[in-house]
């Protein structure tokens, strides 16, 4: 291993101090944030909130200090469908209700996975992945489908937020500590008393998990009434719903019409094939998480088909790079780190996935698009779930180049797929390793 020498450092310093631009950069960064100093306004004029397709949607929500973006985005999709059916311009679903049962199912799924790998060494990579990852707030569209089809949905006023549902860090830490304790304890029990005793141990853990969730989230409703005011300002009450009957009446089989398409241009993931990720899921024996890999241009075509039908699109992207979160802008052309620090973080999209420079970490909804003079998308309007005090009343904008580089997934109605694409989606999926970046949104 080659060491750093003082001769090297002295030479670098000489070159640095001879470079006037480096001095300017040092002075600028001393008084401001690096991203602010690297900000370039050359293309800001192109990023206004006027769009050729601009779907009218309800007010933005706020996931607060939780990682429930995928649930919030899915509720935004479902509430628009419900709002049209009941004639209400404003309607709120309980994200906390879905999160409660997702958390419960993930805990069961995690313990099952640890039992399945109980004969492996503790330092086996899969075992280490399971115990290090534990469970989190994140998830995937197919995991959402599993929960709502099993447990239903309910209006927000039937199951309200609590402090913990909005601030999940401590609870997640405690639950994951318990998962790791189970991983250790179950192996001791197996050696001493056999697999039946391990299953009994798991049941005791699940009992405590369920009690803890009720204490932190509240008691999920068994029955409720639907109360709303329609677009004509007329008040309505529909009585006697269960969460399951409410889901069946207003969403039902419609949820099964949506499929996940991804753009993962890596050598290990050829296009026109479907993929799943091992140990990515929540409901045991539920629908597997499944993605159809497509070129970016085709993914955008499918998104546009759905937008043109006046329906918003759930999607997953990497929002960690090139963003101004207060202005609500993601635009890789607005930040010039290369000129400021001679650091170039840009990579080819496939390489950035392979080498973990980028991965999906946030789900939102696409609600609009702007075209250039040639009819090519130049910007995208995004419904976020970070409250209405940032962006344009909570709505964000993404440049075309940023969207192409950092958008990895979109959930679209399968009616837009060709016969070949649908066949590829429905084929037996390639099983990816648990740590594959296509599973990162569920972290």
GROMACS .gro file of C-alpha atoms in nm:
model
  443
    1UNK     CA    1   0.000   0.000   0.000
    2UNK     CA    2   0.153   0.327  -0.112
    3UNK     CA    3   0.185   0.602   0.150
    4UNK     CA    4   0.136   0.979   0.122
    5UNK     CA    5   0.470   1.162   0.116
    6UNK     CA    6   0.546   1.517   0.227
    7UNK     CA    7   0.704   1.575  -0.112
    8UNK     CA    8   0.368   1.503  -0.272
    9UNK     CA    9   0.184   1.737  -0.039
   10UNK     CA   10   0.431   2.020  -0.090
   11UNK     CA   11   0.399   1.992  -0.466
   12UNK     CA   12   0.018   1.995  -0.450
   13UNK     CA   13   0.025   2.301  -0.222
   14UNK     CA   14   0.257   2.491  -0.459
   15UNK     CA   15   0.021   2.426  -0.750
   16UNK     CA   16  -0.281   2.515  -0.538
   17UNK     CA   17  -0.147   2.853  -0.421
   18UNK     CA   18  -0.048   2.941  -0.777
   19UNK     CA   19  -0.408   2.889  -0.888
   20UNK     CA   20  -0.610   3.209  -0.838
   21UNK     CA   21  -0.940   3.029  -0.892
   22UNK     CA   22  -0.858   2.804  -0.595
   23UNK     CA   23  -0.812   3.110  -0.373
   24UNK     CA   24  -1.147   3.250  -0.487
   25UNK     CA   25  -1.313   2.916  -0.414
   26UNK     CA   26  -1.155   2.895  -0.067
   27UNK     CA   27  -1.276   3.243   0.023
   28UNK     CA   28  -1.627   3.175  -0.108
   29UNK     CA   29  -1.663   2.845   0.081
   30UNK     CA   30  -1.535   2.999   0.404
   31UNK     CA   31  -1.844   3.220   0.416
   32UNK     CA   32  -2.111   2.994   0.266
   33UNK     CA   33  -2.238   2.642   0.208
   34UNK     CA   34  -2.053   2.448  -0.063
   35UNK     CA   35  -2.375   2.394  -0.259
   36UNK     CA   36  -2.452   2.766  -0.245
   37UNK     CA   37  -2.103   2.857  -0.365
   38UNK     CA   38  -2.134   2.605  -0.649
   39UNK     CA   39  -2.478   2.728  -0.753
   40UNK     CA   40  -2.511   2.834  -1.116
   41UNK     CA   41  -2.811   3.041  -1.226
   42UNK     CA   42  -2.752   3.002  -1.599
   43UNK     CA   43  -3.051   2.771  -1.650
   44UNK     CA   44  -3.287   2.893  -1.377
   45UNK     CA   45  -3.498   3.082  -1.631
   46UNK     CA   46  -3.606   2.748  -1.778
   47UNK     CA   47  -3.740   2.612  -1.450
   48UNK     CA   48  -4.062   2.806  -1.386
   49UNK     CA   49  -4.383   2.638  -1.264
   50UNK     CA   50  -4.571   2.650  -1.594
   51UNK     CA   51  -4.643   2.315  -1.756
   52UNK     CA   52  -4.806   2.183  -2.072
   53UNK     CA   53  -4.970   1.902  -1.874
   54UNK     CA   54  -5.057   2.014  -1.523
   55UNK     CA   55  -5.292   1.781  -1.334
   56UNK     CA   56  -5.492   1.949  -1.061
   57UNK     CA   57  -5.422   1.766  -0.737
   58UNK     CA   58  -5.507   1.800  -0.369
   59UNK     CA   59  -5.290   1.987  -0.118
   60UNK     CA   60  -4.952   1.833  -0.037
   61UNK     CA   61  -4.902   1.622   0.273
   62UNK     CA   62  -4.613   1.603   0.518
   63UNK     CA   63  -4.437   1.283   0.622
   64UNK     CA   64  -4.239   1.481   0.883
   65UNK     CA   65  -3.950   1.294   1.047
   66UNK     CA   66  -4.037   0.956   0.902
   67UNK     CA   67  -3.936   0.759   0.593
   68UNK     CA   68  -4.290   0.690   0.477
   69UNK     CA   69  -4.255   0.870   0.142
   70UNK     CA   70  -4.369   0.564  -0.055
   71UNK     CA   71  -4.687   0.541   0.155
   72UNK     CA   72  -4.757   0.912   0.125
   73UNK     CA   73  -4.706   0.902  -0.252
   74UNK     CA   74  -4.933   0.597  -0.282
   75UNK     CA   75  -5.200   0.766  -0.069
   76UNK     CA   76  -5.178   1.066  -0.301
   77UNK     CA   77  -5.254   0.835  -0.594
   78UNK     CA   78  -5.540   0.660  -0.412
   79UNK     CA   79  -5.700   0.976  -0.273
   80UNK     CA   80  -5.720   1.124  -0.622
   81UNK     CA   81  -5.902   0.810  -0.741
   82UNK     CA   82  -6.137   0.821  -0.442
   83UNK     CA   83  -6.192   1.197  -0.471
   84UNK     CA   84  -6.312   1.160  -0.830
   85UNK     CA   85  -6.551   0.882  -0.733
   86UNK     CA   86  -6.712   1.072  -0.445
   87UNK     CA   87  -6.689   1.416  -0.606
   88UNK     CA   88  -6.461   1.564  -0.341
   89UNK     CA   89  -6.178   1.802  -0.424
   90UNK     CA   90  -6.022   1.745  -0.083
   91UNK     CA   91  -5.981   1.411   0.086
   92UNK     CA   92  -5.724   1.262   0.323
   93UNK     CA   93  -5.624   0.901   0.375
   94UNK     CA   94  -5.451   0.775   0.689
   95UNK     CA   95  -5.088   0.709   0.608
   96UNK     CA   96  -5.038   0.604   0.969
   97UNK     CA   97  -5.286   0.317   0.933
   98UNK     CA   98  -5.091   0.170   0.642
   99UNK     CA   99  -4.758   0.231   0.817
  100UNK     CA  100  -4.882   0.049   1.130
  101UNK     CA  101  -4.957  -0.273   0.946
  102UNK     CA  102  -4.657  -0.241   0.717
  103UNK     CA  103  -4.436  -0.222   1.024
  104UNK     CA  104  -4.606  -0.525   1.182
  105UNK     CA  105  -4.573  -0.730   0.864
  106UNK     CA  106  -4.210  -0.627   0.814
  107UNK     CA  107  -4.126  -0.745   1.164
  108UNK     CA  108  -4.280  -1.085   1.092
  109UNK     CA  109  -4.100  -1.094   0.755
  110UNK     CA  110  -3.766  -1.012   0.917
  111UNK     CA  111  -3.798  -1.282   1.181
  112UNK     CA  112  -3.899  -1.534   0.914
  113UNK     CA  113  -3.590  -1.442   0.710
  114UNK     CA  114  -3.366  -1.489   1.013
  115UNK     CA  115  -3.520  -1.830   1.079
  116UNK     CA  116  -3.470  -1.921   0.715
  117UNK     CA  117  -3.099  -1.836   0.743
  118UNK     CA  118  -3.054  -1.970   1.095
  119UNK     CA  119  -2.813  -2.243   0.980
  120UNK     CA  120  -2.573  -1.992   0.821
  121UNK     CA  121  -2.272  -1.846   1.003
  122UNK     CA  122  -2.335  -1.518   1.178
  123UNK     CA  123  -2.087  -1.343   0.946
  124UNK     CA  124  -2.250  -1.475   0.628
  125UNK     CA  125  -2.314  -1.175   0.402
  126UNK     CA  126  -2.687  -1.237   0.380
  127UNK     CA  127  -2.723  -1.275   0.757
  128UNK     CA  128  -2.520  -0.962   0.813
  129UNK     CA  129  -2.738  -0.775   0.563
  130UNK     CA  130  -3.054  -0.887   0.742
  131UNK     CA  131  -2.938  -0.787   1.088
  132UNK     CA  132  -2.780  -0.460   0.976
  133UNK     CA  133  -3.079  -0.354   0.767
  134UNK     CA  134  -3.346  -0.468   1.008
  135UNK     CA  135  -3.670  -0.289   0.926
  136UNK     CA  136  -3.726   0.073   0.832
  137UNK     CA  137  -3.999   0.308   0.719
  138UNK     CA  138  -3.926   0.262   0.349
  139UNK     CA  139  -4.098   0.036   0.103
  140UNK     CA  140  -4.200  -0.043  -0.251
  141UNK     CA  141  -4.524  -0.014  -0.448
  142UNK     CA  142  -4.589  -0.389  -0.439
  143UNK     CA  143  -4.543  -0.385  -0.062
  144UNK     CA  144  -4.808  -0.113  -0.044
  145UNK     CA  145  -5.041  -0.331  -0.249
  146UNK     CA  146  -4.987  -0.622  -0.010
  147UNK     CA  147  -5.080  -0.417   0.296
  148UNK     CA  148  -5.389  -0.243   0.159
  149UNK     CA  149  -5.531  -0.561   0.007
  150UNK     CA  150  -5.492  -0.742   0.341
  151UNK     CA  151  -5.584  -0.466   0.587
  152UNK     CA  152  -5.768  -0.206   0.378
  153UNK     CA  153  -5.744   0.171   0.414
  154UNK     CA  154  -5.926   0.441   0.607
  155UNK     CA  155  -5.971   0.820   0.611
  156UNK     CA  156  -5.717   1.017   0.809
  157UNK     CA  157  -5.967   1.117   1.075
  158UNK     CA  158  -6.031   0.747   1.152
  159UNK     CA  159  -5.668   0.688   1.247
  160UNK     CA  160  -5.473   1.004   1.317
  161UNK     CA  161  -5.101   1.065   1.346
  162UNK     CA  162  -4.917   1.036   1.676
  163UNK     CA  163  -4.583   1.177   1.778
  164UNK     CA  164  -4.415   0.845   1.703
  165UNK     CA  165  -4.581   0.797   1.364
  166UNK     CA  166  -4.434   1.134   1.264
  167UNK     CA  167  -4.100   1.073   1.437
  168UNK     CA  168  -3.999   0.711   1.390
  169UNK     CA  169  -3.627   0.707   1.465
  170UNK     CA  170  -3.637   0.588   1.826
  171UNK     CA  171  -3.904   0.322   1.768
  172UNK     CA  172  -3.716   0.186   1.466
  173UNK     CA  173  -3.398   0.173   1.671
  174UNK     CA  174  -3.569  -0.023   1.948
  175UNK     CA  175  -3.738  -0.265   1.707
  176UNK     CA  176  -3.416  -0.331   1.522
  177UNK     CA  177  -3.231  -0.395   1.847
  178UNK     CA  178  -3.496  -0.658   1.923
  179UNK     CA  179  -3.455  -0.812   1.576
  180UNK     CA  180  -3.081  -0.849   1.636
  181UNK     CA  181  -3.145  -1.000   1.977
  182UNK     CA  182  -3.379  -1.251   1.815
  183UNK     CA  183  -3.110  -1.338   1.560
  184UNK     CA  184  -2.876  -1.428   1.843
  185UNK     CA  185  -3.127  -1.583   2.083
  186UNK     CA  186  -3.295  -1.799   1.820
  187UNK     CA  187  -2.968  -1.976   1.741
  188UNK     CA  188  -2.916  -2.062   2.106
  189UNK     CA  189  -3.275  -2.189   2.132
  190UNK     CA  190  -3.237  -2.398   1.815
  191UNK     CA  191  -2.931  -2.577   1.951
  192UNK     CA  192  -3.097  -2.638   2.286
  193UNK     CA  193  -3.463  -2.711   2.207
  194UNK     CA  194  -3.511  -2.735   1.830
  195UNK     CA  195  -3.709  -2.550   1.563
  196UNK     CA  196  -4.048  -2.568   1.738
  197UNK     CA  197  -3.900  -2.370   2.026
  198UNK     CA  198  -3.764  -2.114   1.777
  199UNK     CA  199  -4.113  -2.067   1.633
  200UNK     CA  200  -4.252  -2.025   1.984
  201UNK     CA  201  -3.982  -1.767   2.052
  202UNK     CA  202  -4.081  -1.582   1.736
  203UNK     CA  203  -4.446  -1.574   1.852
  204UNK     CA  204  -4.341  -1.417   2.181
  205UNK     CA  205  -4.146  -1.147   1.995
  206UNK     CA  206  -4.439  -1.075   1.764
  207UNK     CA  207  -4.672  -1.038   2.062
  208UNK     CA  208  -4.444  -0.775   2.212
  209UNK     CA  209  -4.401  -0.602   1.876
  210UNK     CA  210  -4.777  -0.574   1.829
  211UNK     CA  211  -4.826  -0.431   2.176
  212UNK     CA  212  -4.546  -0.179   2.118
  213UNK     CA  213  -4.697  -0.067   1.787
  214UNK     CA  214  -5.040  -0.014   1.944
  215UNK     CA  215  -4.881   0.191   2.221
  216UNK     CA  216  -4.694   0.408   1.969
  217UNK     CA  217  -4.950   0.438   1.688
  218UNK     CA  218  -5.282   0.386   1.863
  219UNK     CA  219  -5.553   0.125   1.818
  220UNK     CA  220  -5.635   0.071   1.448
  221UNK     CA  221  -6.007   0.121   1.374
  222UNK     CA  222  -6.236  -0.173   1.312
  223UNK     CA  223  -6.526   0.044   1.191
  224UNK     CA  224  -6.575   0.406   1.084
  225UNK     CA  225  -6.801   0.641   0.890
  226UNK     CA  226  -6.694   0.829   0.579
  227UNK     CA  227  -6.756   1.202   0.619
  228UNK     CA  228  -6.674   1.453   0.345
  229UNK     CA  229  -6.785   1.770   0.168
  230UNK     CA  230  -6.814   1.744  -0.210
  231UNK     CA  231  -6.724   1.994  -0.482
  232UNK     CA  232  -7.069   2.153  -0.450
  233UNK     CA  233  -7.005   2.218  -0.080
  234UNK     CA  234  -7.260   1.954   0.021
  235UNK     CA  235  -7.185   1.743   0.329
  236UNK     CA  236  -7.206   1.363   0.312
  237UNK     CA  237  -7.191   1.078   0.562
  238UNK     CA  238  -7.164   0.715   0.453
  239UNK     CA  239  -7.182   0.487   0.756
  240UNK     CA  240  -7.064   0.141   0.849
  241UNK     CA  241  -6.731   0.091   0.676
  242UNK     CA  242  -6.450  -0.139   0.779
  243UNK     CA  243  -6.105  -0.057   0.643
  244UNK     CA  244  -6.132  -0.358   0.413
  245UNK     CA  245  -6.480  -0.274   0.283
  246UNK     CA  246  -6.378   0.089   0.228
  247UNK     CA  247  -6.082  -0.025   0.019
  248UNK     CA  248  -6.291  -0.272  -0.179
  249UNK     CA  249  -6.558  -0.011  -0.256
  250UNK     CA  250  -6.333   0.272  -0.372
  251UNK     CA  251  -6.011   0.102  -0.494
  252UNK     CA  252  -6.049  -0.275  -0.507
  253UNK     CA  253  -5.908  -0.459  -0.808
  254UNK     CA  254  -5.800  -0.130  -0.963
  255UNK     CA  255  -5.482  -0.151  -0.752
  256UNK     CA  256  -5.379  -0.465  -0.943
  257UNK     CA  257  -5.371  -0.278  -1.273
  258UNK     CA  258  -5.045  -0.101  -1.185
  259UNK     CA  259  -4.697  -0.238  -1.246
  260UNK     CA  260  -4.351  -0.118  -1.152
  261UNK     CA  261  -4.115  -0.027  -1.435
  262UNK     CA  262  -3.753   0.067  -1.372
  263UNK     CA  263  -3.460   0.213  -1.559
  264UNK     CA  264  -3.147   0.036  -1.436
  265UNK     CA  265  -2.900   0.045  -1.727
  266UNK     CA  266  -2.646  -0.197  -1.581
  267UNK     CA  267  -2.481  -0.496  -1.750
  268UNK     CA  268  -2.633  -0.727  -1.489
  269UNK     CA  269  -2.990  -0.618  -1.571
  270UNK     CA  270  -3.075  -0.648  -1.942
  271UNK     CA  271  -3.380  -0.452  -2.056
  272UNK     CA  272  -3.713  -0.627  -2.122
  273UNK     CA  273  -3.672  -0.860  -1.826
  274UNK     CA  274  -3.841  -0.860  -1.487
  275UNK     CA  275  -3.653  -0.858  -1.158
  276UNK     CA  276  -3.718  -0.910  -0.790
  277UNK     CA  277  -3.493  -0.863  -0.487
  278UNK     CA  278  -3.440  -1.145  -0.239
  279UNK     CA  279  -3.571  -1.073   0.111
  280UNK     CA  280  -3.745  -0.755  -0.005
  281UNK     CA  281  -4.104  -0.758   0.115
  282UNK     CA  282  -4.345  -0.725   0.402
  283UNK     CA  283  -4.650  -0.954   0.394
  284UNK     CA  284  -4.542  -1.318   0.416
  285UNK     CA  285  -4.660  -1.509   0.106
  286UNK     CA  286  -4.785  -1.181  -0.040
  287UNK     CA  287  -4.716  -1.041  -0.384
  288UNK     CA  288  -4.343  -1.025  -0.456
  289UNK     CA  289  -4.178  -0.694  -0.537
  290UNK     CA  290  -4.136  -0.703  -0.914
  291UNK     CA  291  -3.983  -0.459  -1.166
  292UNK     CA  292  -3.975  -0.452  -1.546
  293UNK     CA  293  -3.649  -0.296  -1.666
  294UNK     CA  294  -3.690  -0.059  -1.963
  295UNK     CA  295  -3.484   0.204  -2.145
  296UNK     CA  296  -3.534   0.557  -2.010
  297UNK     CA  297  -3.706   0.684  -2.323
  298UNK     CA  298  -3.966   0.409  -2.299
  299UNK     CA  299  -4.016   0.471  -1.928
  300UNK     CA  300  -4.088   0.838  -2.004
  301UNK     CA  301  -4.332   0.739  -2.279
  302UNK     CA  302  -4.529   0.531  -2.030
  303UNK     CA  303  -4.529   0.813  -1.775
  304UNK     CA  304  -4.658   1.055  -2.040
  305UNK     CA  305  -4.935   0.813  -2.139
  306UNK     CA  306  -5.066   0.815  -1.783
  307UNK     CA  307  -5.030   1.191  -1.739
  308UNK     CA  308  -5.220   1.250  -2.064
  309UNK     CA  309  -5.501   1.040  -1.917
  310UNK     CA  310  -5.511   1.289  -1.627
  311UNK     CA  311  -5.368   1.049  -1.372
  312UNK     CA  312  -5.063   1.114  -1.156
  313UNK     CA  313  -4.767   0.874  -1.143
  314UNK     CA  314  -4.596   0.722  -0.837
  315UNK     CA  315  -4.220   0.715  -0.892
  316UNK     CA  316  -3.886   0.657  -0.719
  317UNK     CA  317  -3.567   0.860  -0.755
  318UNK     CA  318  -3.242   0.966  -0.588
  319UNK     CA  319  -3.297   1.311  -0.436
  320UNK     CA  320  -2.958   1.330  -0.264
  321UNK     CA  321  -2.780   1.512  -0.547
  322UNK     CA  322  -2.808   1.851  -0.721
  323UNK     CA  323  -3.110   1.979  -0.531
  324UNK     CA  324  -3.229   2.300  -0.370
  325UNK     CA  325  -3.486   2.167  -0.125
  326UNK     CA  326  -3.616   2.503  -0.010
  327UNK     CA  327  -3.676   2.633  -0.364
  328UNK     CA  328  -3.804   2.292  -0.463
  329UNK     CA  329  -3.571   2.242  -0.758
  330UNK     CA  330  -3.368   1.940  -0.868
  331UNK     CA  331  -3.144   2.044  -1.155
  332UNK     CA  332  -2.796   1.907  -1.216
  333UNK     CA  333  -2.721   2.209  -1.436
  334UNK     CA  334  -2.756   2.447  -1.140
  335UNK     CA  335  -2.455   2.318  -0.948
  336UNK     CA  336  -2.097   2.338  -1.073
  337UNK     CA  337  -1.882   2.152  -0.822
  338UNK     CA  338  -1.622   2.086  -1.091
  339UNK     CA  339  -1.532   2.454  -1.133
  340UNK     CA  340  -1.548   2.523  -0.760
  341UNK     CA  341  -1.354   2.228  -0.615
  342UNK     CA  342  -1.237   2.031  -0.918
  343UNK     CA  343  -1.456   1.747  -0.791
  344UNK     CA  344  -1.671   1.581  -1.056
  345UNK     CA  345  -1.929   1.354  -0.899
  346UNK     CA  346  -2.110   1.274  -1.223
  347UNK     CA  347  -2.103   0.914  -1.348
  348UNK     CA  348  -2.283   0.712  -1.610
  349UNK     CA  349  -2.618   0.603  -1.469
  350UNK     CA  350  -2.541   0.231  -1.476
  351UNK     CA  351  -2.200   0.279  -1.317
  352UNK     CA  352  -2.348   0.497  -1.045
  353UNK     CA  353  -2.577   0.208  -0.952
  354UNK     CA  354  -2.306  -0.056  -0.965
  355UNK     CA  355  -2.069   0.146  -0.746
  356UNK     CA  356  -2.335   0.278  -0.506
  357UNK     CA  357  -2.291   0.641  -0.610
  358UNK     CA  358  -2.668   0.661  -0.652
  359UNK     CA  359  -2.981   0.466  -0.563
  360UNK     CA  360  -3.350   0.524  -0.508
  361UNK     CA  361  -3.413   0.696  -0.176
  362UNK     CA  362  -3.741   0.885  -0.216
  363UNK     CA  363  -4.086   0.825  -0.368
  364UNK     CA  364  -4.314   1.105  -0.489
  365UNK     CA  365  -4.577   1.166  -0.757
  366UNK     CA  366  -4.537   1.316  -1.103
  367UNK     CA  367  -4.826   1.555  -1.168
  368UNK     CA  368  -4.716   1.753  -1.471
  369UNK     CA  369  -4.467   1.802  -1.752
  370UNK     CA  370  -4.338   2.084  -1.969
  371UNK     CA  371  -4.222   2.036  -2.328
  372UNK     CA  372  -3.963   2.217  -2.537
  373UNK     CA  373  -4.029   2.343  -2.890
  374UNK     CA  374  -3.977   1.991  -3.026
  375UNK     CA  375  -4.228   1.831  -2.790
  376UNK     CA  376  -3.960   1.673  -2.573
  377UNK     CA  377  -4.001   1.687  -2.192
  378UNK     CA  378  -3.790   1.971  -2.051
  379UNK     CA  379  -3.914   1.969  -1.690
  380UNK     CA  380  -4.141   1.768  -1.461
  381UNK     CA  381  -4.378   1.881  -1.186
  382UNK     CA  382  -4.357   1.677  -0.867
  383UNK     CA  383  -4.597   1.640  -0.574
  384UNK     CA  384  -4.375   1.590  -0.270
  385UNK     CA  385  -4.460   1.499   0.091
  386UNK     CA  386  -4.240   1.744   0.279
  387UNK     CA  387  -4.511   1.999   0.364
  388UNK     CA  388  -4.617   2.318   0.188
  389UNK     CA  389  -4.347   2.549   0.330
  390UNK     CA  390  -4.091   2.463   0.061
  391UNK     CA  391  -4.095   2.453  -0.314
  392UNK     CA  392  -4.408   2.591  -0.480
  393UNK     CA  393  -4.661   2.524  -0.202
  394UNK     CA  394  -4.495   2.186  -0.155
  395UNK     CA  395  -4.464   2.104  -0.525
  396UNK     CA  396  -4.119   2.055  -0.674
  397UNK     CA  397  -3.969   2.072  -1.022
  398UNK     CA  398  -3.712   1.848  -1.191
  399UNK     CA  399  -3.507   1.932  -1.499
  400UNK     CA  400  -3.507   1.690  -1.792
  401UNK     CA  401  -3.140   1.600  -1.748
  402UNK     CA  402  -3.177   1.545  -1.372
  403UNK     CA  403  -3.487   1.331  -1.431
  404UNK     CA  404  -3.307   1.110  -1.682
  405UNK     CA  405  -3.009   1.057  -1.452
  406UNK     CA  406  -3.173   1.016  -1.111
  407UNK     CA  407  -3.520   0.872  -1.178
  408UNK     CA  408  -3.519   0.493  -1.152
  409UNK     CA  409  -3.879   0.377  -1.121
  410UNK     CA  410  -4.236   0.460  -1.220
  411UNK     CA  411  -4.557   0.273  -1.148
  412UNK     CA  412  -4.794   0.282  -1.446
  413UNK     CA  413  -5.116   0.118  -1.552
  414UNK     CA  414  -5.032  -0.199  -1.739
  415UNK     CA  415  -5.276  -0.106  -2.018
  416UNK     CA  416  -5.000   0.119  -2.157
  417UNK     CA  417  -4.753  -0.169  -2.193
  418UNK     CA  418  -4.706  -0.350  -2.522
  419UNK     CA  419  -4.784  -0.722  -2.536
  420UNK     CA  420  -4.411  -0.794  -2.532
  421UNK     CA  421  -4.353  -0.570  -2.230
  422UNK     CA  422  -4.643  -0.724  -2.040
  423UNK     CA  423  -4.516  -1.074  -2.116
  424UNK     CA  424  -4.170  -0.973  -1.995
  425UNK     CA  425  -4.318  -0.834  -1.673
  426UNK     CA  426  -4.526  -1.146  -1.609
  427UNK     CA  427  -4.236  -1.383  -1.676
  428UNK     CA  428  -4.048  -1.548  -1.390
  429UNK     CA  429  -3.829  -1.268  -1.251
  430UNK     CA  430  -3.454  -1.273  -1.213
  431UNK     CA  431  -3.377  -1.279  -0.839
  432UNK     CA  432  -3.131  -1.006  -0.738
  433UNK     CA  433  -2.917  -1.011  -0.426
  434UNK     CA  434  -3.072  -0.856  -0.111
  435UNK     CA  435  -2.831  -0.561  -0.127
  436UNK     CA  436  -2.908  -0.471  -0.489
  437UNK     CA  437  -2.978  -0.096  -0.530
  438UNK     CA  438  -3.322  -0.173  -0.679
  439UNK     CA  439  -3.428  -0.255  -0.325
  440UNK     CA  440  -3.289   0.060  -0.165
  441UNK     CA  441  -3.616   0.252  -0.151
  442UNK     CA  442  -3.730   0.011   0.118
  443UNK     CA  443  -3.434   0.088   0.348
   0.00000   0.00000   0.00000
